[in-house]
Tab-separated table of C-alpha atoms and ligand atoms in Angstrom:
chain	number	residue	atom	x	y	z
T	24	MET	CA	3.227	-20.346	4.559
T	25	ARG	CA	3.104	-16.701	5.624
T	26	ASN	CA	0.146	-14.519	4.717
T	27	TYR	CA	1.320	-12.496	1.743
T	28	TYR	CA	-0.519	-9.439	0.479
T	29	ILE	CA	0.026	-8.214	-3.079
T	30	ALA	CA	-1.496	-4.872	-4.009
T	31	GLY	CA	-1.606	-2.997	-7.307
T	32	ASN	CA	-1.667	0.800	-7.317
T	33	TRP	CA	-2.861	1.913	-10.748
T	34	LYS	CA	-2.162	5.575	-9.963
T	35	MET	CA	-3.634	8.042	-12.507
T	36	HIS	CA	-3.768	5.498	-15.318
T	37	LYS	CA	-6.606	3.923	-17.286
T	38	THR	CA	-10.042	5.005	-18.433
T	39	ARG	CA	-13.013	3.079	-17.062
T	40	SER	CA	-13.091	0.646	-19.975
T	41	GLU	CA	-9.346	-0.004	-19.696
T	42	ALA	CA	-9.670	-0.474	-15.939
T	43	ALA	CA	-12.604	-2.859	-16.428
T	44	GLU	CA	-10.641	-4.961	-18.896
T	45	LEU	CA	-7.674	-5.312	-16.538
T	46	ALA	CA	-9.914	-6.037	-13.552
T	47	LYS	CA	-11.742	-8.807	-15.448
T	48	THR	CA	-8.475	-10.432	-16.459
T	49	LEU	CA	-7.109	-10.254	-12.920
T	50	VAL	CA	-10.248	-11.728	-11.366
T	51	ALA	CA	-10.044	-14.649	-13.808
T	52	GLN	CA	-6.316	-15.216	-13.454
T	53	LEU	CA	-6.063	-14.756	-9.683
T	54	LYS	CA	-9.071	-16.821	-8.672
T	55	ASP	CA	-6.828	-19.711	-7.690
T	56	GLY	CA	-4.208	-17.405	-6.129
T	57	LYS	CA	-3.104	-18.196	-2.590
T	58	HIS	CA	-2.471	-14.710	-1.279
T	59	LYS	CA	-4.412	-11.576	-0.375
T	60	TYR	CA	-4.901	-9.284	-3.387
T	61	LEU	CA	-5.913	-5.672	-3.910
T	62	VAL	CA	-6.331	-3.326	-6.837
T	63	ALA	CA	-6.487	0.433	-6.357
T	64	PRO	CA	-7.815	2.159	-9.467
T	65	THR	CA	-8.293	5.889	-9.767
T	66	PHE	CA	-11.432	7.325	-8.097
T	67	THR	CA	-13.367	7.532	-11.365
T	68	SER	CA	-12.991	3.791	-11.979
T	69	LEU	CA	-13.828	2.596	-8.460
T	70	GLU	CA	-17.469	1.830	-9.156
T	71	THR	CA	-16.732	0.029	-12.433
T	72	VAL	CA	-13.890	-2.027	-10.987
T	73	GLY	CA	-15.811	-2.609	-7.763
T	74	ALA	CA	-18.624	-4.316	-9.672
T	75	ILE	CA	-16.074	-6.642	-11.308
T	76	VAL	CA	-14.057	-7.610	-8.234
T	77	LYS	CA	-17.122	-7.982	-5.975
T	78	GLU	CA	-17.290	-11.525	-4.615
T	79	SER	CA	-13.814	-12.318	-5.976
T	80	ASN	CA	-10.620	-12.693	-3.944
T	81	VAL	CA	-9.457	-9.247	-5.105
T	82	LEU	CA	-10.158	-6.334	-2.758
T	83	LEU	CA	-11.083	-2.852	-3.923
T	84	GLY	CA	-8.809	-0.036	-2.783
T	85	ALA	CA	-8.651	3.730	-3.142
T	86	GLN	CA	-5.371	5.569	-3.544
T	87	ASN	CA	-6.159	8.407	-1.138
T	88	MET	CA	-9.016	10.098	0.702
T	89	ALA	CA	-9.810	13.376	2.431
T	90	ALA	CA	-8.949	13.968	6.070
T	91	GLU	CA	-12.489	15.206	6.757
T	92	GLU	CA	-15.752	13.278	6.607
T	93	GLN	CA	-17.610	15.838	4.476
T	94	GLY	CA	-17.991	19.539	3.875
T	95	ALA	CA	-16.490	22.364	1.861
T	96	HIS	CA	-13.409	20.564	0.514
T	97	THR	CA	-13.402	21.176	-3.212
T	98	GLY	CA	-11.804	18.385	-5.187
T	99	GLU	CA	-11.548	15.956	-2.268
T	100	VAL	CA	-13.193	12.534	-1.885
T	101	SER	CA	-14.529	11.450	1.494
T	102	VAL	CA	-14.395	8.180	3.352
T	103	LEU	CA	-18.204	8.029	3.249
T	104	GLN	CA	-18.167	8.290	-0.540
T	105	LEU	CA	-15.511	5.579	-0.782
T	106	LYS	CA	-17.516	3.252	1.431
T	107	ASP	CA	-20.598	3.968	-0.655
T	108	LEU	CA	-18.684	2.625	-3.676
T	109	GLY	CA	-17.706	-0.553	-1.861
T	110	VAL	CA	-14.100	0.430	-1.194
T	111	GLN	CA	-12.542	-1.819	1.444
T	112	VAL	CA	-8.995	-0.469	1.697
T	113	VAL	CA	-7.347	2.928	1.333
T	114	ILE	CA	-3.695	3.619	0.550
T	115	LEU	CA	-2.470	6.554	2.637
T	116	GLY	CA	0.828	8.435	2.773
T	117	HIS	CA	2.040	7.284	-0.625
T	118	SER	CA	5.320	9.031	-1.438
T	119	GLU	CA	3.654	10.926	-4.280
T	120	ARG	CA	1.149	12.291	-1.772
T	121	ARG	CA	3.949	13.125	0.693
T	122	HIS	CA	6.461	14.655	-1.686
T	123	VAL	CA	4.495	15.958	-4.675
T	124	TYR	CA	1.333	17.022	-2.822
T	125	LYS	CA	3.165	17.892	0.415
T	126	GLU	CA	1.076	15.792	2.800
T	127	ASN	CA	2.708	15.687	6.233
T	128	ASP	CA	2.597	13.061	8.956
T	129	ALA	CA	-0.115	14.905	10.898
T	130	LEU	CA	-2.458	14.997	7.893
T	131	ILE	CA	-1.743	11.382	7.006
T	132	ASN	CA	-2.395	10.362	10.614
T	133	LYS	CA	-5.743	12.152	10.563
T	134	LYS	CA	-6.688	10.187	7.442
T	135	VAL	CA	-5.500	6.891	8.975
T	136	ASN	CA	-7.689	7.376	12.044
T	137	LEU	CA	-10.694	8.471	9.982
T	138	ALA	CA	-10.428	5.477	7.640
T	139	LEU	CA	-10.157	3.067	10.578
T	140	LYS	CA	-13.069	4.724	12.385
T	141	HIS	CA	-15.215	3.985	9.331
T	142	GLY	CA	-14.146	0.370	9.124
T	143	LEU	CA	-11.751	0.553	6.180
T	144	GLU	CA	-8.412	-1.214	6.034
T	145	VAL	CA	-5.380	1.035	5.567
T	146	ILE	CA	-2.106	0.614	3.731
T	147	LEU	CA	0.201	3.181	5.346
T	148	CYS	CA	3.152	3.954	3.073
T	149	ILE	CA	6.482	4.980	4.542
T	150	GLY	CA	9.926	5.384	3.011
T	151	GLU	CA	13.012	7.546	2.813
T	152	LEU	CA	14.331	9.826	0.088
T	153	LEU	CA	17.679	9.026	-1.528
T	154	GLU	CA	19.445	11.831	0.346
T	155	GLU	CA	18.033	10.531	3.627
T	156	ARG	CA	19.327	7.031	2.861
T	157	GLU	CA	22.733	8.411	1.885
T	158	ALA	CA	22.844	10.392	5.134
T	159	GLY	CA	22.237	7.158	7.092
T	160	LYS	CA	18.763	8.273	8.136
T	161	ALA	CA	16.566	5.621	6.487
T	162	GLU	CA	15.623	3.903	9.757
T	163	GLN	CA	14.964	7.160	11.552
T	164	VAL	CA	12.718	8.460	8.750
T	165	CYS	CA	10.748	5.213	8.604
T	166	GLU	CA	10.393	5.129	12.389
T	167	THR	CA	9.087	8.686	12.513
T	168	GLN	CA	6.609	8.103	9.689
T	169	THR	CA	5.390	4.901	11.362
T	170	VAL	CA	5.046	6.363	14.864
T	171	LYS	CA	3.395	9.585	13.688
T	172	GLY	CA	1.238	7.831	11.096
T	173	LEU	CA	-0.148	5.456	13.731
T	174	ALA	CA	-0.664	7.969	16.553
T	175	GLY	CA	-3.990	7.277	18.217
T	176	VAL	CA	-4.488	3.897	16.499
T	177	SER	CA	-5.557	1.254	19.005
T	178	ALA	CA	-4.045	-2.227	19.132
T	179	ALA	CA	-7.388	-3.628	17.939
T	180	ASP	CA	-7.475	-1.293	14.943
T	181	LEU	CA	-3.862	-2.060	14.050
T	182	ALA	CA	-5.134	-5.420	12.788
T	183	ARG	CA	-6.605	-3.461	9.839
T	184	VAL	CA	-3.327	-1.686	9.047
T	185	THR	CA	-0.676	-2.829	6.589
T	186	ILE	CA	2.614	-0.954	6.319
T	187	ALA	CA	4.171	-0.513	2.877
T	188	TYR	CA	7.880	0.284	2.921
T	189	GLU	CA	8.587	2.124	-0.304
T	190	PRO	CA	12.011	3.755	-0.551
T	191	VAL	CA	11.221	6.844	-2.600
T	192	TRP	CA	14.314	6.438	-4.768
T	193	ALA	CA	13.076	3.000	-5.885
T	194	ILE	CA	9.575	4.020	-6.977
T	195	GLY	CA	9.089	4.030	-10.723
T	196	THR	CA	12.839	4.296	-11.277
T	197	GLY	CA	13.683	0.680	-12.067
T	198	LYS	CA	16.011	0.720	-9.016
T	199	THR	CA	14.961	-1.876	-6.463
T	200	ALA	CA	16.306	-1.990	-2.934
T	201	THR	CA	18.274	-5.219	-2.593
T	202	PRO	CA	16.213	-7.848	-0.790
T	203	GLU	CA	18.720	-7.555	2.085
T	204	ASP	CA	18.419	-3.758	2.355
T	205	ALA	CA	14.636	-3.918	2.185
T	206	ASP	CA	14.502	-6.708	4.754
T	207	ALA	CA	16.680	-4.707	7.154
T	208	ILE	CA	14.234	-1.787	7.115
T	209	HIS	CA	11.262	-4.151	7.405
T	210	ALA	CA	12.889	-5.752	10.458
T	211	TYR	CA	13.471	-2.332	11.960
T	212	VAL	CA	9.861	-1.246	11.356
T	213	ARG	CA	8.657	-4.518	12.884
T	214	LYS	CA	10.676	-3.643	15.988
T	215	VAL	CA	9.076	-0.200	16.071
T	216	ILE	CA	5.635	-1.857	15.936
T	217	GLY	CA	6.752	-4.161	18.754
T	218	LYS	CA	7.706	-1.170	20.906
T	219	LEU	CA	4.352	0.486	20.223
T	220	TYR	CA	2.001	-2.505	20.319
T	221	GLY	CA	3.868	-5.536	21.666
T	222	ALA	CA	5.319	-8.750	20.308
T	223	ASP	CA	2.139	-10.282	18.873
T	224	ALA	CA	1.312	-7.203	16.822
T	225	SER	CA	4.903	-7.015	15.635
T	226	ALA	CA	4.796	-10.629	14.434
T	227	GLN	CA	1.411	-10.262	12.792
T	228	ILE	CA	1.615	-6.953	10.988
T	229	ILE	CA	1.982	-7.248	7.230
T	230	ILE	CA	4.817	-5.141	5.836
T	231	GLN	CA	4.782	-4.870	2.052
T	232	TYR	CA	7.747	-3.758	-0.013
T	233	GLY	CA	7.214	-1.324	-2.889
T	234	GLY	CA	9.627	0.081	-5.429
T	235	SER	CA	10.100	-1.360	-8.908
T	236	VAL	CA	8.787	-4.808	-7.974
T	237	LYS	CA	8.735	-6.915	-11.149
T	238	PRO	CA	8.066	-10.567	-12.011
T	239	ASP	CA	11.803	-11.281	-11.952
T	240	ASN	CA	12.544	-9.876	-8.480
T	241	ALA	CA	9.294	-10.622	-6.600
T	242	ALA	CA	10.185	-14.108	-5.364
T	243	GLN	CA	13.597	-13.007	-4.029
T	244	LEU	CA	12.023	-10.122	-2.146
T	245	MET	CA	9.199	-12.270	-0.726
T	246	ALA	CA	11.693	-14.894	0.413
T	247	LYS	CA	13.024	-12.467	2.997
T	248	GLU	CA	11.953	-13.029	6.576
T	249	ASN	CA	10.295	-9.663	7.076
T	250	ILE	CA	8.806	-8.987	3.639
T	251	ASP	CA	5.135	-9.989	3.593
T	252	GLY	CA	3.990	-8.759	0.218
T	253	ALA	CA	4.293	-6.008	-2.327
T	254	LEU	CA	2.725	-2.716	-3.288
T	255	VAL	CA	3.205	-2.606	-7.034
T	256	GLY	CA	2.967	0.450	-9.282
T	257	GLY	CA	4.138	0.203	-12.902
T	258	ALA	CA	3.993	-3.591	-13.084
T	259	ALA	CA	0.407	-3.549	-11.786
T	260	LEU	CA	-0.852	-1.941	-14.981
T	261	LYS	CA	-0.742	-5.140	-17.020
T	262	ALA	CA	-1.968	-8.598	-16.120
T	263	ASP	CA	1.133	-10.031	-17.836
T	264	THR	CA	3.353	-8.456	-15.208
T	265	PHE	CA	1.030	-8.270	-12.173
T	266	VAL	CA	-0.169	-11.882	-12.215
T	267	PRO	CA	3.340	-13.424	-12.045
T	268	ILE	CA	4.116	-11.134	-9.084
T	269	ALA	CA	0.813	-12.037	-7.419
T	270	LYS	CA	1.581	-15.720	-8.019
T	271	PHE	CA	5.276	-15.555	-7.132
T	272	SER	CA	4.750	-18.806	-5.247
I	11	LIG	C1	4.313	2.674	-6.047
I	11	LIG	O1	4.070	3.736	-6.579
I	11	LIG	O2	3.703	2.367	-5.014
I	11	LIG	C2	5.328	1.816	-6.641
I	11	LIG	C3	5.901	0.947	-5.884
I	11	LIG	O3	5.626	2.033	-7.974
I	11	LIG	P1	6.605	1.130	-8.897
I	11	LIG	O4	6.264	-0.305	-8.640
I	11	LIG	O5	6.312	1.576	-10.288
I	11	LIG	O6	8.003	1.459	-8.459
């Protein structure tokens, strides 16, 4: 059995008490789960959720972090503060960060290197816009985001990086890439990793798919050769939909 990694991105949803309730249910229902699991609540719920998932098989993730360690950066949250809360993983380069908040590859790369330097795991999100896919540029966009996002990352540190392929047109829209289309991009990204880091790294890197993953499409996606897990948005907000994805097999 491959090592699958199922992550829930709660985005800007849930108060602390709502987050605590979901976290408690997930810890109980996933305790016999066979895969690697993560929940990424909003910053304000990290401490509350962290206390609940501590010593469970569910990791604690943040959805973003600053590119600087500390200083005059009003409104930002630093890697040191995340570590202080027990955060183990940070999601970087999510399409909402790229396209709504205009983060570019250079900024995302700075964050990737900073997170790795401080011992966090990283989920690096990549993915093309609809117009880029329609122009036949999906592979090129994903290659560029991967190469630039990983600049300066050593082969040893790559072991703490997961790639999440999330076609932007499939996020929160109910449109899922077909398992075949997703697998083709995953295979391409795996080749890119092979060119950068060699065959072992290419075989070992976990590449999650994200974009309207639901209980009824998770197993078909995960059955594909190059799909090693999921980064789940909307369906991660309820145990009723996240648990069946997390336990797709
Ligand atoms: C996401 O935002 O990472 C995501 C994949 O969202 P959804 O599952 O709602 O499409």
